[in-house]
Amino acid sequence: MLLESYKIASHNDSLLKGHENKLAFTRSEIAGTEEIIQKLVDFQIAIPSWALGTGGTRFGRFAGGGEPRSLEEKIEDVGLLHALNKASGAISLHIPWDIPTDPKAIRTLAAQHGLKFDAVNSNTFQDQADQEYTYKFGSLQNVNKAIRKQAIDHNIEVIKHGIELGSDSLTVWLSDGSCFPGQLNFRKAYQNTLESLQEIYAALPDDWKIFVEYKAFEPNFYSMTVGDWGQSLSYARKLGDKAYTLVDLGHHLPNANIEQIVSLLLMEEKLGGFHFNDSKYGDDDLTAGSVKPYQLFLIFNELVEGMDARGMNHAKDLGWMIDASHNVKDPLEDLLQSVEAIMIAYAQALSVDRKALEDAQENNDVVRAQEILQNAFRTDVRAIVAEARLRAGAALNPVALYRELKVRENLIAERGLKTVSTGL
Ligand code: RM4
Ligand code: MN
Ligand code: MN
């Protein structure tokens, strides 16, 4: 389904008056709105190809209908999102869930939708039907060299796919670890993993990055071989300049201070990428900002502060991606909500009075520091986020337009009710 621009224009016309009133008020509340709007226009968040179908839990999956049946249809779905919000201009593929068999055609299709290819992701956390060895006891860490080699070769294969698509980074998330005390020699598992990563690193093109993603728990519950940012940083340091840590918000132990982790990784020049989602208990992969919007804002506050301190380009110098999965919502609506929440948190962080905050910190004025942050968080920035969309040619209210145009109903008519796409 293609979204004609006149439909967006007439939707925007009907909302314009109300929008302009809100924007005028916001401008009177926040300094430097023009600069903020331009940064919002530039900011793009990649959509993972595995989040376009309804997600499940280990108890079940309740598909909603009209799910993309192929990589081509997934690209079309991300194209739809991007047409609606002009902030989802990239797609991230998980291999082998999505194998680009005709990379040239896939690149052309993506370009037609204004999409780039973000990081490619390897998968050594599941066994594939045609695979020789099992990953039951790990992949890159495995005590068996042949199994490690199989996992290394898979990662190199993923890099090759990425090169053909014009991607420039590989994300490695390992489920490796152990479920019981005594099962693993921690140091040997670390060394095997490091050596395996080194072989993968050697296959990276010069202008590529490798992101080492960490996770504290699940599917292994006693130890994870890349379990936290310290371990990821240690691998990234040993690998070299092209290796970075990737922070997935749902991969921490409860109450972890993620904003502090982000700040220090930036200082160490080793923060490479981000997976946005929200959670209450574990790796819940809920819509970004749906449970803890203040935490999302605090994280963006550190991102903006830390990137500015190093003169980094917010839009280009880190990999921004959503990593979520949707059990009870329409995945496309859910992704629109996630992008909106991320944009709001980013806009709030951009509106923080940095000079005043620094003064408060230097004077140990704790009350003032809290006032400054909470003032930015509590000031409604939705009109400037909408204005950025308007200027980019997107919809003032993407979710409302998605419903007005009956996008899901159209997709069901086109693809059928009983389609199940690959993913979580
Ligand atoms: C993992 C991790 C990875 C993602 C897989 C599907 O929990 O977040 O980034 O690729 O899930
Ligand atoms: Mn992730
Ligand atoms: Mn995850």
CSV table of C-alpha atoms and ligand atoms in Angstrom, one decimal:
chain,number,residue,atom,x,y,z
A,1,MET,CA,0.0,0.0,0.0
A,2,LEU,CA,1.4,3.4,-1.0
A,3,LEU,CA,0.5,6.6,0.8
A,4,GLU,CA,-0.2,9.4,-1.6
A,5,SER,CA,1.2,12.8,-0.4
A,6,TYR,CA,-2.2,14.5,-1.0
A,7,LYS,CA,-3.7,12.4,1.7
A,8,ILE,CA,-1.1,13.6,4.1
A,9,ALA,CA,-1.6,17.2,3.0
A,10,SER,CA,-5.3,17.1,3.5
A,11,HIS,CA,-4.9,15.4,6.9
A,12,ASN,CA,-2.5,18.2,7.9
A,13,ASP,CA,-4.8,20.9,6.6
A,14,SER,CA,-7.5,19.7,8.9
A,15,LEU,CA,-5.3,19.9,11.9
A,16,LEU,CA,-3.2,23.0,11.0
A,17,LYS,CA,-5.1,25.7,12.9
A,18,GLY,CA,-5.0,23.8,16.2
A,19,HIS,CA,-1.4,22.9,15.6
A,20,GLU,CA,-0.3,26.5,15.0
A,21,ASN,CA,-2.0,27.7,18.2
A,22,LYS,CA,-0.1,25.0,20.3
A,23,LEU,CA,3.2,25.8,18.5
A,24,ALA,CA,2.9,29.5,19.2
A,25,PHE,CA,2.5,28.7,22.9
A,26,THR,CA,5.4,26.2,22.9
A,27,ARG,CA,7.6,28.8,21.3
A,28,SER,CA,6.8,31.2,24.1
A,29,GLU,CA,7.8,28.5,26.6
A,30,ILE,CA,11.0,27.1,25.1
A,31,ALA,CA,14.1,29.0,23.9
A,32,GLY,CA,15.8,28.1,20.5
A,33,THR,CA,12.9,26.2,19.0
A,34,GLU,CA,14.1,26.6,15.4
A,35,GLU,CA,17.3,24.9,16.2
A,36,ILE,CA,15.5,22.1,18.0
A,37,ILE,CA,13.1,21.6,15.1
A,38,GLN,CA,16.0,21.3,12.6
A,39,LYS,CA,17.7,18.6,14.8
A,40,LEU,CA,14.4,16.7,15.0
A,41,VAL,CA,14.0,16.8,11.2
A,42,ASP,CA,17.5,15.3,10.8
A,43,PHE,CA,17.0,12.6,13.4
A,44,GLN,CA,16.2,9.1,12.0
A,45,ILE,CA,15.4,5.9,14.0
A,46,ALA,CA,15.9,2.6,12.3
A,47,ILE,CA,13.1,0.0,12.4
A,48,PRO,CA,14.0,-3.6,12.9
A,49,SER,CA,12.6,-6.0,10.2
A,50,TRP,CA,11.7,-8.5,13.0
A,51,ALA,CA,9.2,-6.1,14.7
A,52,LEU,CA,6.8,-5.7,11.8
A,53,GLY,CA,4.8,-8.8,12.7
A,54,THR,CA,3.0,-9.4,15.9
A,55,GLY,CA,5.4,-10.6,18.5
A,56,GLY,CA,4.7,-13.4,20.9
A,57,THR,CA,5.7,-14.8,24.2
A,58,ARG,CA,6.7,-18.4,24.9
A,59,PHE,CA,3.0,-19.1,25.6
A,60,GLY,CA,1.6,-17.9,22.3
A,61,ARG,CA,1.4,-15.5,19.5
A,62,PHE,CA,-1.8,-13.7,18.4
A,63,ALA,CA,-1.2,-12.5,14.8
A,64,GLY,CA,-3.2,-9.5,13.8
A,65,GLY,CA,-3.5,-10.0,10.1
A,66,GLY,CA,-1.9,-8.3,7.1
A,67,GLU,CA,1.6,-9.0,8.3
A,68,PRO,CA,4.4,-8.7,5.8
A,69,ARG,CA,5.1,-12.1,4.1
A,70,SER,CA,8.5,-11.3,2.6
A,71,LEU,CA,11.4,-8.9,3.0
A,72,GLU,CA,9.9,-6.8,0.2
A,73,GLU,CA,6.7,-6.4,2.2
A,74,LYS,CA,8.7,-5.5,5.3
A,75,ILE,CA,10.4,-2.7,3.4
A,76,GLU,CA,7.0,-1.5,2.2
A,77,ASP,CA,5.8,-1.4,5.8
A,78,VAL,CA,8.8,0.6,7.0
A,79,GLY,CA,8.2,2.8,3.9
A,80,LEU,CA,4.7,3.4,5.2
A,81,LEU,CA,6.0,4.4,8.6
A,82,HIS,CA,8.5,6.7,7.1
A,83,ALA,CA,5.9,8.4,4.9
A,84,LEU,CA,3.8,8.9,8.0
A,85,ASN,CA,6.5,10.3,10.3
A,86,LYS,CA,9.6,11.0,8.1
A,87,ALA,CA,11.7,9.8,11.0
A,88,SER,CA,12.0,6.1,10.3
A,89,GLY,CA,14.3,6.3,7.3
A,90,ALA,CA,16.2,3.1,7.9
A,91,ILE,CA,15.6,-0.7,8.3
A,92,SER,CA,17.8,-3.2,10.2
A,93,LEU,CA,17.8,-6.8,9.0
A,94,HIS,CA,18.3,-9.9,11.1
A,95,ILE,CA,19.9,-12.8,9.2
A,96,PRO,CA,18.7,-15.5,8.5
A,97,TRP,CA,15.2,-14.2,9.4
A,98,ASP,CA,15.5,-12.0,6.4
A,99,ILE,CA,17.9,-12.9,3.6
A,100,PRO,CA,18.3,-10.5,0.7
A,101,THR,CA,18.5,-13.0,-2.1
A,102,ASP,CA,18.5,-10.2,-4.8
A,103,PRO,CA,20.3,-7.4,-3.0
A,104,LYS,CA,20.2,-5.1,-6.0
A,105,ALA,CA,16.5,-5.2,-6.2
A,106,ILE,CA,16.1,-4.9,-2.4
A,107,ARG,CA,18.3,-1.8,-2.4
A,108,THR,CA,16.3,-0.3,-5.2
A,109,LEU,CA,13.0,-0.9,-3.4
A,110,ALA,CA,14.4,0.5,-0.2
A,111,ALA,CA,15.6,3.6,-2.0
A,112,GLN,CA,12.2,4.1,-3.6
A,113,HIS,CA,10.8,4.4,-0.1
A,114,GLY,CA,13.6,6.7,1.0
A,115,LEU,CA,15.1,4.0,3.3
A,116,LYS,CA,18.7,3.1,4.1
A,117,PHE,CA,20.0,-0.1,5.6
A,118,ASP,CA,21.0,0.2,9.2
A,119,ALA,CA,23.2,-2.4,11.1
A,120,VAL,CA,22.8,-6.0,10.0
A,121,ASN,CA,22.3,-8.5,12.9
A,122,SER,CA,23.6,-12.0,13.2
A,123,ASN,CA,21.7,-14.8,14.8
A,124,THR,CA,23.6,-17.5,16.7
A,125,PHE,CA,20.9,-17.8,19.4
A,126,GLN,CA,18.7,-20.2,17.4
A,127,ASP,CA,19.4,-23.3,15.5
A,128,GLN,CA,18.5,-23.2,11.8
A,129,ALA,CA,17.1,-26.3,10.0
A,130,ASP,CA,20.1,-26.7,7.7
A,131,GLN,CA,22.7,-26.1,10.4
A,132,GLU,CA,25.4,-28.7,11.2
A,133,TYR,CA,26.0,-28.0,14.9
A,134,THR,CA,23.7,-26.9,17.7
A,135,TYR,CA,24.1,-23.7,19.7
A,136,LYS,CA,22.6,-25.3,22.8
A,137,PHE,CA,25.7,-24.7,24.7
A,138,GLY,CA,26.6,-21.4,23.1
A,139,SER,CA,28.1,-20.1,19.9
A,140,LEU,CA,31.2,-17.9,20.0
A,141,GLN,CA,32.0,-19.1,23.5
A,142,ASN,CA,31.5,-22.8,22.7
A,143,VAL,CA,34.1,-25.3,24.0
A,144,ASN,CA,33.9,-27.0,20.6
A,145,LYS,CA,36.1,-25.2,18.0
A,146,ALA,CA,33.9,-26.5,15.1
A,147,ILE,CA,30.8,-24.9,16.6
A,148,ARG,CA,32.7,-21.6,17.2
A,149,LYS,CA,33.8,-21.7,13.5
A,150,GLN,CA,30.3,-22.2,12.3
A,151,ALA,CA,29.1,-19.1,14.3
A,152,ILE,CA,32.1,-17.1,13.1
A,153,ASP,CA,31.4,-18.0,9.5
A,154,HIS,CA,27.7,-17.0,9.9
A,155,ASN,CA,28.8,-13.6,11.2
A,156,ILE,CA,31.1,-13.1,8.2
A,157,GLU,CA,28.2,-14.2,5.9
A,158,VAL,CA,26.1,-11.5,7.5
A,159,ILE,CA,28.8,-8.9,6.9
A,160,LYS,CA,28.8,-9.9,3.2
A,161,HIS,CA,25.0,-9.4,3.0
A,162,GLY,CA,25.4,-6.0,4.7
A,163,ILE,CA,28.0,-4.9,2.2
A,164,GLU,CA,25.7,-5.7,-0.7
A,165,LEU,CA,22.9,-3.7,0.9
A,166,GLY,CA,25.1,-0.7,1.7
A,167,SER,CA,25.0,-1.2,5.5
A,168,ASP,CA,28.0,-0.2,7.5
A,169,SER,CA,27.7,-2.0,10.8
A,170,LEU,CA,27.2,-5.4,12.3
A,171,THR,CA,25.4,-6.0,15.6
A,172,VAL,CA,26.4,-9.1,17.5
A,173,TRP,CA,24.0,-10.1,20.3
A,174,LEU,CA,25.0,-13.4,21.9
A,175,SER,CA,22.7,-15.5,24.1
A,176,ASP,CA,25.9,-17.4,25.2
A,177,GLY,CA,26.3,-18.1,28.9
A,178,SER,CA,25.4,-20.7,31.4
A,179,CYS,CA,22.3,-21.8,33.4
A,180,PHE,CA,24.0,-23.5,36.3
A,181,PRO,CA,27.0,-22.9,38.5
A,182,GLY,CA,30.0,-24.9,37.4
A,183,GLN,CA,28.7,-25.3,33.8
A,184,LEU,CA,31.3,-22.9,32.4
A,185,ASN,CA,34.8,-21.8,33.1
A,186,PHE,CA,34.1,-18.0,32.9
A,187,ARG,CA,37.6,-17.1,31.7
A,188,LYS,CA,37.7,-19.8,29.0
A,189,ALA,CA,34.2,-18.7,27.8
A,190,TYR,CA,35.5,-15.1,27.7
A,191,GLN,CA,38.7,-16.0,25.8
A,192,ASN,CA,36.8,-18.2,23.3
A,193,THR,CA,34.4,-15.4,22.7
A,194,LEU,CA,37.1,-12.8,22.3
A,195,GLU,CA,39.0,-14.9,19.8
A,196,SER,CA,35.9,-15.6,17.8
A,197,LEU,CA,35.0,-11.9,17.8
A,198,GLN,CA,38.5,-11.1,16.7
A,199,GLU,CA,38.1,-13.3,13.6
A,200,ILE,CA,34.8,-11.6,12.8
A,201,TYR,CA,36.4,-8.2,13.4
A,202,ALA,CA,39.2,-9.1,10.9
A,203,ALA,CA,36.5,-9.6,8.2
A,204,LEU,CA,35.0,-6.1,8.8
A,205,PRO,CA,35.5,-3.5,6.0
A,206,ASP,CA,37.6,-0.5,7.0
A,207,ASP,CA,34.6,1.9,7.2
A,208,TRP,CA,32.4,-0.5,9.2
A,209,LYS,CA,31.7,-0.7,12.9
A,210,ILE,CA,30.9,-3.8,15.1
A,211,PHE,CA,28.5,-3.3,18.0
A,212,VAL,CA,28.8,-5.7,20.9
A,213,GLU,CA,25.4,-5.8,22.6
A,214,TYR,CA,25.2,-7.0,26.2
A,215,LYS,CA,22.4,-8.5,28.2
A,216,ALA,CA,22.3,-9.4,31.9
A,217,PHE,CA,20.0,-12.4,31.7
A,218,GLU,CA,17.9,-14.7,29.4
A,219,PRO,CA,18.1,-17.2,27.8
A,220,ASN,CA,20.9,-18.1,30.2
A,221,PHE,CA,20.1,-17.4,33.8
A,222,TYR,CA,23.2,-18.1,35.8
A,223,SER,CA,25.8,-16.2,33.7
A,224,MET,CA,25.9,-14.3,30.4
A,225,THR,CA,29.2,-14.1,28.6
A,226,VAL,CA,28.5,-10.6,27.4
A,227,GLY,CA,26.4,-9.7,30.4
A,228,ASP,CA,26.9,-6.0,31.1
A,229,TRP,CA,28.5,-2.9,29.8
A,230,GLY,CA,31.7,-3.6,31.5
A,231,GLN,CA,32.2,-6.9,29.7
A,232,SER,CA,31.1,-5.4,26.4
A,233,LEU,CA,33.5,-2.5,26.9
A,234,SER,CA,36.3,-5.0,27.7
A,235,TYR,CA,35.7,-6.9,24.4
A,236,ALA,CA,35.3,-3.6,22.4
A,237,ARG,CA,38.6,-2.3,23.8
A,238,LYS,CA,40.5,-5.4,22.9
A,239,LEU,CA,39.0,-5.6,19.5
A,240,GLY,CA,40.0,-2.1,18.3
A,241,ASP,CA,38.7,1.2,17.0
A,242,LYS,CA,35.9,-0.2,14.9
A,243,ALA,CA,34.3,-2.0,17.9
A,244,TYR,CA,31.7,-0.3,20.2
A,245,THR,CA,29.3,-1.2,22.9
A,246,LEU,CA,25.6,-1.2,22.1
A,247,VAL,CA,23.0,-0.4,24.8
A,248,ASP,CA,19.6,-2.1,24.6
A,249,LEU,CA,17.4,-0.5,27.3
A,250,GLY,CA,15.8,-3.8,28.3
A,251,HIS,CA,19.0,-5.6,28.9
A,252,HIS,CA,19.9,-4.3,32.4
A,253,LEU,CA,19.3,-5.6,35.9
A,254,PRO,CA,16.3,-3.9,37.6
A,255,ASN,CA,17.0,-0.3,38.7
A,256,ALA,CA,20.3,0.0,36.8
A,257,ASN,CA,21.3,3.6,36.2
A,258,ILE,CA,21.3,3.5,32.4
A,259,GLU,CA,21.8,7.2,32.0
A,260,GLN,CA,25.1,7.0,33.9
A,261,ILE,CA,26.2,4.0,31.8
A,262,VAL,CA,25.5,6.0,28.6
A,263,SER,CA,27.4,9.0,29.9
A,264,LEU,CA,30.5,7.0,30.8
A,265,LEU,CA,30.5,5.0,27.6
A,266,LEU,CA,30.3,8.2,25.6
A,267,MET,CA,33.2,9.6,27.6
A,268,GLU,CA,35.2,6.5,26.8
A,269,GLU,CA,34.4,6.9,23.1
A,270,LYS,CA,32.9,3.4,23.0
A,271,LEU,CA,29.2,4.0,22.8
A,272,GLY,CA,28.2,2.9,19.3
A,273,GLY,CA,24.5,2.1,19.1
A,274,PHE,CA,21.2,2.1,20.9
A,275,HIS,CA,18.2,-0.3,21.0
A,276,PHE,CA,15.1,1.5,22.3
A,277,ASN,CA,12.3,-0.2,24.1
A,278,ASP,CA,10.7,0.0,27.5
A,279,SER,CA,10.2,-2.6,30.3
A,280,LYS,CA,9.0,-3.1,33.8
A,281,TYR,CA,10.5,-6.4,34.7
A,282,GLY,CA,13.0,-7.7,32.2
A,283,ASP,CA,13.6,-7.7,28.5
A,284,ASP,CA,10.0,-6.8,28.0
A,285,ASP,CA,10.5,-5.1,24.7
A,286,LEU,CA,7.6,-2.7,25.2
A,287,THR,CA,6.9,0.5,23.3
A,288,ALA,CA,9.6,3.1,24.0
A,289,GLY,CA,8.5,5.5,26.7
A,290,SER,CA,5.4,3.6,27.6
A,291,VAL,CA,6.4,2.8,31.2
A,292,LYS,CA,9.2,5.0,32.2
A,293,PRO,CA,9.2,8.2,30.0
A,294,TYR,CA,11.2,10.1,32.6
A,295,GLN,CA,14.0,7.6,32.4
A,296,LEU,CA,14.0,7.9,28.6
A,297,PHE,CA,14.3,11.7,29.0
A,298,LEU,CA,17.2,11.3,31.4
A,299,ILE,CA,19.0,9.0,29.0
A,300,PHE,CA,18.6,11.5,26.2
A,301,ASN,CA,19.7,14.2,28.5
A,302,GLU,CA,23.0,12.4,28.9
A,303,LEU,CA,23.2,11.6,25.2
A,304,VAL,CA,22.8,15.2,24.2
A,305,GLU,CA,25.2,16.5,26.9
A,306,GLY,CA,27.8,13.8,26.2
A,307,MET,CA,27.6,14.0,22.4
A,308,ASP,CA,27.9,17.8,22.5
A,309,ALA,CA,30.9,17.6,24.8
A,310,ARG,CA,32.6,15.6,22.1
A,311,GLY,CA,31.3,17.6,19.1
A,312,MET,CA,29.4,14.6,17.8
A,313,ASN,CA,26.6,14.8,15.2
A,314,HIS,CA,23.4,13.6,17.0
A,315,ALA,CA,21.9,12.2,13.8
A,316,LYS,CA,24.8,10.4,12.4
A,317,ASP,CA,27.4,9.4,14.9
A,318,LEU,CA,25.5,6.8,16.8
A,319,GLY,CA,23.2,4.0,15.6
A,320,TRP,CA,19.6,4.6,16.7
A,321,MET,CA,17.2,1.7,16.5
A,322,ILE,CA,14.0,0.4,18.0
A,323,ASP,CA,14.2,-3.1,19.3
A,324,ALA,CA,10.7,-4.0,20.5
A,325,SER,CA,8.1,-6.6,19.8
A,326,HIS,CA,4.4,-6.3,20.1
A,327,ASN,CA,2.0,-8.9,21.5
A,328,VAL,CA,-1.3,-7.0,21.8
A,329,LYS,CA,-0.9,-4.0,19.5
A,330,ASP,CA,-0.8,-3.4,15.8
A,331,PRO,CA,3.0,-3.5,15.2
A,332,LEU,CA,2.9,-0.5,12.9
A,333,GLU,CA,0.9,1.7,15.3
A,334,ASP,CA,3.2,0.6,18.1
A,335,LEU,CA,6.3,1.6,16.1
A,336,LEU,CA,4.8,5.0,15.4
A,337,GLN,CA,4.3,5.4,19.1
A,338,SER,CA,7.8,4.4,19.9
A,339,VAL,CA,9.3,6.8,17.4
A,340,GLU,CA,7.1,9.6,18.8
A,341,ALA,CA,8.2,8.9,22.3
A,342,ILE,CA,11.9,8.9,21.3
A,343,MET,CA,11.4,12.2,19.5
A,344,ILE,CA,9.7,13.7,22.5
A,345,ALA,CA,12.5,12.6,24.8
A,346,TYR,CA,15.1,14.0,22.4
A,347,ALA,CA,13.3,17.3,22.1
A,348,GLN,CA,12.9,17.6,25.9
A,349,ALA,CA,16.7,16.9,26.3
A,350,LEU,CA,17.5,19.5,23.6
A,351,SER,CA,15.4,22.1,25.6
A,352,VAL,CA,17.3,21.6,28.9
A,353,ASP,CA,19.0,24.8,30.0
A,354,ARG,CA,22.5,23.4,29.9
A,355,LYS,CA,24.2,26.5,31.2
A,356,ALA,CA,21.9,26.8,34.2
A,357,LEU,CA,22.3,23.1,34.9
A,358,GLU,CA,26.0,23.3,34.9
A,359,ASP,CA,25.9,26.3,37.3
A,360,ALA,CA,23.6,24.4,39.6
A,361,GLN,CA,26.0,21.4,39.5
A,362,GLU,CA,29.0,23.5,40.2
A,363,ASN,CA,27.3,25.1,43.2
A,364,ASN,CA,25.9,21.9,44.5
A,365,ASP,CA,22.4,23.4,44.1
A,366,VAL,CA,20.5,20.1,44.1
A,367,VAL,CA,17.1,21.6,44.2
A,368,ARG,CA,17.8,23.9,41.2
A,369,ALA,CA,19.3,21.0,39.2
A,370,GLN,CA,16.1,19.0,39.7
A,371,GLU,CA,13.9,22.0,38.8
A,372,ILE,CA,15.8,22.5,35.6
A,373,LEU,CA,15.5,18.9,34.5
A,374,GLN,CA,11.9,18.5,35.5
A,375,ASN,CA,10.9,21.8,33.9
A,376,ALA,CA,12.3,20.5,30.6
A,377,PHE,CA,10.5,17.1,31.1
A,378,ARG,CA,7.1,18.7,32.1
A,379,THR,CA,7.0,21.3,29.3
A,380,ASP,CA,4.9,20.0,26.5
A,381,VAL,CA,7.1,19.7,23.4
A,382,ARG,CA,4.7,17.7,21.2
A,383,ALA,CA,3.9,20.7,19.0
A,384,ILE,CA,7.6,21.1,18.0
A,385,VAL,CA,7.9,17.4,17.3
A,386,ALA,CA,4.8,17.7,15.1
A,387,GLU,CA,6.2,20.9,13.5
A,388,ALA,CA,9.4,18.9,12.5
A,389,ARG,CA,7.1,16.3,10.9
A,390,LEU,CA,5.1,18.9,9.1
A,391,ARG,CA,8.2,20.5,7.6
A,392,ALA,CA,9.6,17.1,6.5
A,393,GLY,CA,6.4,16.4,4.7
A,394,ALA,CA,5.0,13.9,7.2
A,395,ALA,CA,1.7,13.7,9.0
A,396,LEU,CA,0.8,16.0,12.0
A,397,ASN,CA,-0.7,13.0,13.7
A,398,PRO,CA,0.7,9.7,12.2
A,399,VAL,CA,-1.4,7.3,14.3
A,400,ALA,CA,-4.6,9.2,13.6
A,401,LEU,CA,-3.9,9.3,9.9
A,402,TYR,CA,-3.0,5.5,9.9
A,403,ARG,CA,-6.4,4.9,11.3
A,404,GLU,CA,-8.3,7.3,9.1
A,405,LEU,CA,-6.8,5.7,6.0
A,406,LYS,CA,-7.6,2.2,7.4
A,407,VAL,CA,-4.0,1.1,6.7
A,408,ARG,CA,-4.3,-2.2,8.5
A,409,GLU,CA,-7.6,-3.1,6.9
A,410,ASN,CA,-6.0,-2.4,3.5
A,411,LEU,CA,-3.0,-4.6,4.3
A,412,ILE,CA,-5.3,-7.4,5.4
A,413,ALA,CA,-7.2,-7.1,2.1
A,414,GLU,CA,-3.9,-7.2,0.2
A,415,ARG,CA,-2.0,-9.9,2.1
A,416,GLY,CA,-4.7,-11.9,3.9
A,417,LEU,CA,-5.7,-12.4,7.5
A,418,LYS,CA,-3.5,-15.3,8.3
A,419,THR,CA,0.0,-14.1,7.6
A,420,VAL,CA,2.8,-14.6,10.0
A,421,SER,CA,6.1,-12.8,9.5
A,422,THR,CA,9.4,-13.8,10.9
A,423,GLY,CA,10.6,-12.2,14.0
A,424,LEU,CA,10.1,-12.5,17.7
B,1,RM4,C1,17.8,-9.9,21.8
B,1,RM4,C2,18.6,-8.6,21.5
B,1,RM4,C3,18.9,-8.4,20.1
B,1,RM4,C4,17.8,-8.8,19.1
B,1,RM4,C5,17.2,-10.1,19.5
B,1,RM4,C6,16.1,-10.5,18.6
B,1,RM4,O1,17.2,-9.9,23.0
B,1,RM4,O2,17.9,-7.5,22.0
B,1,RM4,O3,19.3,-7.1,19.8
B,1,RM4,O4,18.5,-8.9,17.9
B,1,RM4,O5,16.7,-10.1,20.8
B,2,MN,MN,18.5,-5.6,21.2
B,3,MN,MN,16.5,-7.8,23.7
